[in-house]
Every structure is written in C-alpha cells, then in structure tokens.
CSV table of C-alpha atoms in Angstrom, one decimal:
chain,number,residue,atom,x,y,z
U,1,MET,CA,201.8,29.7,6.1
U,2,GLU,CA,202.6,27.5,3.1
U,3,ILE,CA,200.5,28.4,-0.3
U,4,ASN,CA,199.8,25.2,-2.3
U,5,ALA,CA,197.3,23.8,-4.3
U,6,HIS,CA,194.9,23.2,-1.7
U,7,THR,CA,194.6,26.7,-0.1
U,8,GLN,CA,191.5,28.1,-0.2
U,9,LEU,CA,191.1,31.5,-1.6
U,10,CYS,CA,189.1,34.5,-0.1
U,11,GLY,CA,189.1,38.1,-0.9
U,12,VAL,CA,187.2,41.4,-0.9
U,13,ILE,CA,185.9,42.7,-4.0
U,14,GLY,CA,185.1,46.5,-4.4
U,15,ASN,CA,186.2,49.8,-5.5
U,16,PRO,CA,188.2,51.3,-4.2
U,17,VAL,CA,189.8,48.4,-2.2
U,18,GLU,CA,193.2,50.2,-1.8
U,19,HIS,CA,192.7,51.0,1.9
U,20,SER,CA,191.3,48.0,3.2
U,21,LEU,CA,192.1,46.2,6.1
U,22,SER,CA,190.4,43.3,5.4
U,23,PRO,CA,193.4,41.3,4.1
U,24,ALA,CA,195.2,42.1,7.2
U,25,ILE,CA,192.8,40.7,10.0
U,26,HIS,CA,191.6,37.5,7.8
U,27,ASN,CA,194.9,36.5,6.9
U,28,ALA,CA,196.0,37.0,10.7
U,29,ALA,CA,192.9,34.8,12.1
U,30,PHE,CA,193.6,32.3,9.4
U,31,GLN,CA,197.2,32.1,10.5
U,32,LYS,CA,195.9,31.9,14.5
U,33,LEU,CA,193.7,28.8,13.5
U,34,GLY,CA,196.4,27.1,11.3
U,35,LEU,CA,194.1,27.0,8.4
U,36,ASN,CA,195.1,26.7,4.9
U,37,PHE,CA,193.3,29.8,3.6
U,38,VAL,CA,194.7,33.1,1.7
U,39,TYR,CA,192.7,36.6,1.7
U,40,LEU,CA,193.6,39.1,-1.1
U,41,ALA,CA,192.2,42.2,-2.4
U,42,PHE,CA,190.5,42.7,-5.7
U,43,ARG,CA,189.8,46.0,-7.3
U,44,VAL,CA,186.6,45.3,-9.2
U,45,GLU,CA,184.5,47.3,-11.7
U,46,ALA,CA,182.6,45.0,-13.4
U,47,ILE,CA,180.5,43.2,-11.0
U,48,GLU,CA,179.3,40.5,-13.1
U,49,ASP,CA,182.3,39.6,-15.1
U,50,ALA,CA,184.2,39.5,-11.4
U,51,VAL,CA,181.4,36.9,-9.9
U,52,LYS,CA,181.7,34.8,-13.1
U,53,GLY,CA,185.6,34.6,-12.7
U,54,LEU,CA,185.4,33.7,-8.8
U,55,ARG,CA,182.9,31.0,-9.7
U,56,ALA,CA,185.4,29.6,-12.3
U,57,LEU,CA,188.0,29.3,-9.5
U,58,GLY,CA,187.9,25.6,-8.1
U,59,ASN,CA,189.8,26.8,-4.8
U,60,PHE,CA,187.7,29.8,-4.4
U,61,ARG,CA,185.9,29.9,-0.7
U,62,GLY,CA,184.1,33.0,-0.3
U,63,ALA,CA,184.2,37.1,-0.5
U,64,SER,CA,183.7,40.2,1.3
U,65,VAL,CA,181.7,42.3,-1.0
U,66,THR,CA,182.0,46.3,-0.6
U,67,ILE,CA,181.3,49.6,-2.0
U,68,PRO,CA,179.6,50.0,-4.3
U,69,HIS,CA,178.8,46.4,-5.3
U,70,LYS,CA,176.4,45.1,-2.3
U,71,MET,CA,173.3,45.6,-4.2
U,72,ALA,CA,174.7,44.9,-7.6
U,73,ALA,CA,175.9,41.5,-7.0
U,74,VAL,CA,172.5,40.2,-5.7
U,75,PRO,CA,171.4,39.0,-9.3
U,76,PHE,CA,174.6,37.1,-9.9
U,77,LEU,CA,174.6,34.8,-7.1
U,78,ASP,CA,172.8,31.1,-6.8
U,79,ILE,CA,171.0,31.7,-3.4
U,80,VAL,CA,170.7,34.8,-1.2
U,81,GLU,CA,170.0,34.2,2.4
U,82,PRO,CA,166.4,35.0,3.7
U,83,THR,CA,167.9,38.0,5.6
U,84,ALA,CA,170.0,39.3,2.9
U,85,ARG,CA,167.1,38.9,0.3
U,86,HIS,CA,164.9,40.9,2.8
U,87,ILE,CA,167.5,43.6,3.1
U,88,GLY,CA,168.3,43.7,-1.0
U,89,ALA,CA,171.9,43.8,0.0
U,90,ILE,CA,175.1,41.4,0.4
U,91,ASN,CA,178.3,42.0,1.9
U,92,THR,CA,179.3,38.4,2.1
U,93,ILE,CA,179.7,35.3,-0.7
U,94,VAL,CA,180.6,31.8,0.3
U,95,ALA,CA,180.9,29.3,-2.2
U,96,THR,CA,180.3,25.6,-1.5
U,97,GLU,CA,180.6,23.1,-4.4
U,98,GLY,CA,180.2,25.4,-7.0
U,99,THR,CA,177.1,27.3,-5.5
U,100,LEU,CA,177.8,30.9,-4.3
U,101,THR,CA,175.3,32.0,-1.4
U,102,GLY,CA,175.0,35.6,-0.2
U,103,TYR,CA,174.6,36.8,3.0
U,104,ASN,CA,174.7,40.0,4.8
U,105,THR,CA,176.8,40.4,7.8
U,106,ASP,CA,176.6,44.3,8.3
U,107,ALA,CA,173.5,44.3,9.8
U,108,THR,CA,174.5,42.0,13.0
U,109,GLY,CA,177.9,43.8,13.1
U,110,ALA,CA,176.1,47.7,13.3
U,111,LEU,CA,173.6,46.2,15.8
U,112,ARG,CA,176.6,44.9,17.9
U,113,ALA,CA,178.6,47.8,17.8
U,114,LEU,CA,175.8,50.0,19.1
U,115,ARG,CA,174.6,48.0,22.1
U,116,GLU,CA,178.6,47.3,23.0
U,117,GLY,CA,178.5,51.0,23.2
U,118,ALA,CA,175.9,51.0,25.4
U,119,VAL,CA,173.6,53.3,23.1
U,120,ALA,CA,170.0,53.2,24.0
U,121,LEU,CA,167.8,52.8,20.8
U,122,LYS,CA,164.3,51.9,22.2
U,123,GLY,CA,162.2,55.0,21.5
U,124,ARG,CA,164.8,57.0,20.1
U,125,GLN,CA,165.0,58.9,16.6
U,126,VAL,CA,167.7,57.9,14.6
U,127,THR,CA,168.9,59.8,11.5
U,128,MET,CA,170.9,57.7,8.8
U,129,LEU,CA,173.1,59.7,6.0
U,130,GLY,CA,173.4,57.5,3.2
U,131,SER,CA,170.9,54.6,1.4
U,132,GLY,CA,173.4,52.6,-0.1
U,133,GLY,CA,173.7,48.7,0.5
U,134,ALA,CA,175.3,49.1,4.4
U,135,ALA,CA,172.5,51.4,4.8
U,136,ARG,CA,170.1,49.1,3.9
U,137,ALA,CA,171.6,46.4,6.3
U,138,ILE,CA,171.5,48.7,9.3
U,139,ALA,CA,168.0,50.4,8.5
U,140,PHE,CA,166.4,46.8,8.5
U,141,ALA,CA,168.1,45.4,11.2
U,142,LEU,CA,167.0,48.8,13.4
U,143,GLY,CA,163.7,48.2,12.2
U,144,ALA,CA,163.7,44.4,13.3
U,145,GLU,CA,165.1,44.5,16.7
U,146,ALA,CA,166.0,47.7,17.9
U,147,GLY,CA,162.2,49.2,18.8
U,148,ILE,CA,163.1,52.9,17.3
U,149,ASP,CA,160.7,56.0,17.6
U,150,ARG,CA,161.5,57.1,13.9
U,151,LEU,CA,164.1,56.6,11.2
U,152,THR,CA,165.1,59.9,9.2
U,153,ILE,CA,167.2,58.8,5.9
U,154,LEU,CA,168.9,61.7,4.3
U,155,GLY,CA,170.6,60.9,1.2
U,156,ILE,CA,171.8,62.3,-1.9
U,157,ASP,CA,169.9,59.8,-4.7
U,158,ALA,CA,166.1,60.4,-4.6
U,159,GLN,CA,165.2,57.3,-5.9
U,160,GLU,CA,167.0,55.1,-3.8
U,161,ARG,CA,166.3,56.5,-0.7
U,162,THR,CA,162.8,56.5,-1.5
U,163,ALA,CA,162.7,53.1,-2.4
U,164,LEU,CA,164.8,52.2,0.9
U,165,ALA,CA,162.0,54.0,2.7
U,166,ARG,CA,159.1,52.4,1.1
U,167,ASP,CA,160.7,48.9,1.8
U,168,LEU,CA,161.3,49.8,5.2
U,169,GLN,CA,157.9,50.5,6.1
U,170,SER,CA,155.9,47.7,4.2
U,171,ASN,CA,158.3,45.3,5.7
U,172,THR,CA,158.9,46.8,9.2
U,173,GLY,CA,156.2,48.9,10.3
U,174,MET,CA,159.0,51.5,11.4
U,175,ILE,CA,158.1,54.9,10.8
U,176,VAL,CA,160.3,56.3,8.4
U,177,GLN,CA,160.8,59.4,6.5
U,178,GLU,CA,163.2,60.3,4.1
U,179,LEU,CA,164.8,63.8,2.7
U,180,PRO,CA,167.7,65.3,0.7
U,181,LEU,CA,171.0,65.2,2.4
U,182,ASP,CA,172.2,68.5,2.1
U,183,GLU,CA,173.0,71.6,5.0
U,184,ARG,CA,169.4,72.6,5.2
U,185,THR,CA,167.9,69.5,6.1
U,186,LEU,CA,170.5,68.6,8.7
U,187,ARG,CA,169.7,71.8,10.1
U,188,LYS,CA,166.2,71.2,10.6
U,189,VAL,CA,166.6,67.2,11.4
U,190,LEU,CA,169.4,67.2,13.7
U,191,PRO,CA,168.1,69.1,16.9
U,192,ASP,CA,165.9,66.3,17.6
U,193,THR,CA,168.1,63.3,16.6
U,194,HIS,CA,169.5,60.8,19.6
U,195,VAL,CA,171.6,58.5,17.2
U,196,LEU,CA,173.0,59.7,13.9
U,197,ILE,CA,174.7,57.2,11.7
U,198,HIS,CA,176.9,57.5,8.7
U,199,CYS,CA,176.8,55.4,5.8
U,200,THR,CA,178.2,57.2,3.1
U,201,PRO,CA,182.1,56.9,2.0
U,202,MET,CA,182.6,60.5,2.9
U,203,GLY,CA,185.5,61.1,5.1
U,204,MET,CA,187.3,57.8,4.0
U,205,TRP,CA,190.8,57.2,2.9
U,206,ARG,CA,192.4,59.8,0.9
U,207,LYS,CA,189.6,62.4,1.5
U,208,VAL,CA,190.1,62.1,5.3
U,209,HIS,CA,188.9,65.8,5.8
U,210,ASP,CA,185.6,65.5,4.3
U,211,THR,CA,182.5,65.0,6.4
U,212,SER,CA,178.7,65.2,5.2
U,213,VAL,CA,178.0,67.0,8.6
U,214,PRO,CA,179.0,70.9,9.4
U,215,ALA,CA,180.7,70.5,12.9
U,216,THR,CA,178.3,73.6,14.1
U,217,LEU,CA,175.2,71.2,13.6
U,218,LEU,CA,176.9,69.0,16.1
U,219,HIS,CA,175.3,68.6,19.8
U,220,ALA,CA,176.3,67.3,23.3
U,221,GLY,CA,172.9,64.9,23.4
U,222,LEU,CA,173.8,63.1,20.1
U,223,THR,CA,175.7,59.6,19.6
U,224,VAL,CA,177.4,59.7,16.4
U,225,MET,CA,178.5,56.3,14.7
U,226,ASP,CA,180.9,56.1,11.5
U,227,ILE,CA,180.7,53.2,9.5
U,228,VAL,CA,183.7,54.6,7.7
U,229,TYR,CA,186.8,52.6,9.7
U,230,ASN,CA,190.1,53.8,7.9
U,231,PRO,CA,190.9,56.2,9.0
U,232,ARG,CA,189.7,55.3,12.7
U,233,ASP,CA,189.1,59.1,13.9
U,234,THR,CA,187.0,60.3,10.8
U,235,GLN,CA,186.4,64.2,10.5
U,236,LEU,CA,183.0,63.6,11.5
U,237,LEU,CA,184.2,61.8,14.6
U,238,LYS,CA,186.8,64.1,15.6
U,239,ASP,CA,184.0,67.0,15.4
U,240,ALA,CA,181.4,64.9,17.1
U,241,LYS,CA,184.1,64.6,19.9
U,242,ALA,CA,184.5,68.1,20.0
U,243,ALA,CA,180.8,68.6,20.5
U,244,GLY,CA,180.5,66.6,23.3
U,245,CYS,CA,178.7,63.8,21.3
U,246,ARG,CA,179.4,59.9,22.2
U,247,THR,CA,181.3,58.2,19.4
U,248,ILE,CA,181.2,54.9,17.9
U,249,PRO,CA,184.1,54.4,15.6
U,250,GLY,CA,183.6,52.2,12.0
U,251,LEU,CA,186.3,49.9,13.4
U,252,GLU,CA,183.5,48.2,15.7
U,253,MET,CA,181.0,47.3,13.0
U,254,PHE,CA,183.9,46.6,10.8
U,255,LEU,CA,185.4,44.0,13.6
U,256,HIS,CA,182.1,42.4,14.1
U,257,GLN,CA,180.9,42.0,10.9
U,258,ALA,CA,184.2,40.8,9.4
U,259,ALA,CA,184.0,38.1,12.4
U,260,ALA,CA,180.6,36.7,11.3
U,261,GLN,CA,182.2,36.4,7.4
U,262,PHE,CA,185.3,34.4,8.9
U,263,GLU,CA,183.0,32.1,10.3
U,264,LEU,CA,180.7,31.3,7.4
U,265,TRP,CA,183.9,30.6,5.3
U,266,THR,CA,185.7,28.1,7.9
U,267,ASN,CA,183.1,26.8,10.0
U,268,GLN,CA,185.2,27.9,12.8
U,269,ALA,CA,184.7,30.5,15.6
U,270,ALA,CA,186.6,33.5,14.6
U,271,PRO,CA,189.7,34.7,16.6
U,272,ALA,CA,188.2,38.3,17.2
U,273,TYR,CA,190.8,38.9,19.7
U,274,VAL,CA,193.3,38.8,17.1
U,275,MET,CA,191.7,40.6,14.7
U,276,ARG,CA,190.9,43.3,16.8
U,277,SER,CA,194.8,43.4,17.8
U,278,VAL,CA,195.7,43.5,14.1
U,279,LEU,CA,193.4,46.6,13.5
U,280,GLU,CA,194.5,48.5,16.2
U,281,SER,CA,197.9,48.0,16.0
U,282,ARG,CA,197.3,49.7,12.2
U,283,PHE,CA,195.9,52.9,14.0
U,284,SER,CA,198.6,53.0,16.9
C-alpha cells in the first residue's frame, strides 16, 4: 500500500493502546479493498487536546475511541448520533468535511456477539461488571432490545454506577439494581444470574492473571461474556470454562464493533472474514 498526500488517516485513541489489535485488522481490511487509508494507534491522556489535533488534520477520516475516553470525548464533538447521545458514550468518530460526529458501535457489537453465541436473554437475569463507557453501551442495548428480566450493575465507582442505573430506568423502563463490586456482593448475586458480562479492564494485556470474579463463585448454569479481547482467553474465561460455563470471548464483540466502524469510515461493506482471520492469527 502506497502512503501519499491523499491517504486518509484513521486510528485508535486511548490509554493504554499498546495491546490494541485495531491497527492490524483495519489495515488488513483497507488493503483487501484497495483503499487509500491507514490506521495507527495513539496513546492519549488529554482527550480535548487530542480531538483538537485530529480536527486540524486535513486527511483525518475517523477514530476508534477506547478506555478511558468513551464518555470524556463526547463534549468535544460537533454532532453525537442519537443512539450514542442516549447512551452518553461514543467509541467511534467520523470526520466529514471538518465536522466530527460521534457514534457507538459497542452496543450492536455486543448484542450480535451474544446472539451469535445463541445466548437466551429474554426473561433472564443479567449481571454486568463495570459502569464505564462500554458498560453503558451494552446496558442500553440490553434495555432497548433484549427483554431481560433484570439487570444488576456492579461497579467500584458508586457515582458512576448510580448514574447509569438511573439513566437506564428513566430511558428504558428496565428493572435495574446497582451494588458495589466486591466478593460479598458477587457471592450474593451470582447464584441467581444467568448471564454475566464483564466490562472492566481487569485481566487485560500485561495483567493477564487478574480477574474480577473468584473462580469458586462461577457455576455451570452461567454464560460468561468478557469484553476484554487481549488475551483471547482471559483468566475469567479460563475459570468459567473450568466451572462448566458457556463462554463468549471479547474477540467476538470486538470484531463486530470494528466492522461497523470500518463501514462508517469507508461507506463500504467490511471484509469481516479478513478481519477475523487477522485476529485469530494473532492468538494462534
């Protein structure tokens, strides 16, 4: 692929980004379709300054937004698509003639991963660990489409999880409870949980042996989805498999949300099979 003055720039902005596989899958997809695009990873601490910098680049086309900037980036955009505005978090920026628009593909990516994993959601009790940007997106998707019986949000930030529960109840009518994320609460909640969705950075690259859930609390009637995708088999998923749980790796949600981002930037159908092949090759 030739890089020239017409090359369109995309990238991921977050902290950390060293573990990100987004450059590998998006650049492979660009090459497959012969598109003059390039995708890079940018470690960002000051999100407002970063968005100003991206706005100033004439060839900037779009960005993936990851931890910890999914909510923090919202005020610095020109437009936030209605679903993302409803959620209160974005994971995608699209630049069109100098206008920056925020989208959220986490919600659809997570639901698609659950559905393709044949996970029954209607009438089920779901427990979510975490209350940040990705958790907000998945929770609103569950409230809007899944018809679950109850959502329990466990998080370490009391203000954040309380705000999420309040927003969900007022906007979706879903039954929601919020509690602190600790072993005592997990011991109380997990026996009645059908689906557990992990939405914190715990167990991510470099701290691969960390987990939010003691292995002894997992049970065979549980489906466990981890949105952490690197490593593919997090400690939580390893423990869940050993306990007889159905598991859904973060790679599935990551793939589906990335394909949706690709289509927003390029206005072309994503070669998802190429993106999946690159992802799987990194973990083989």
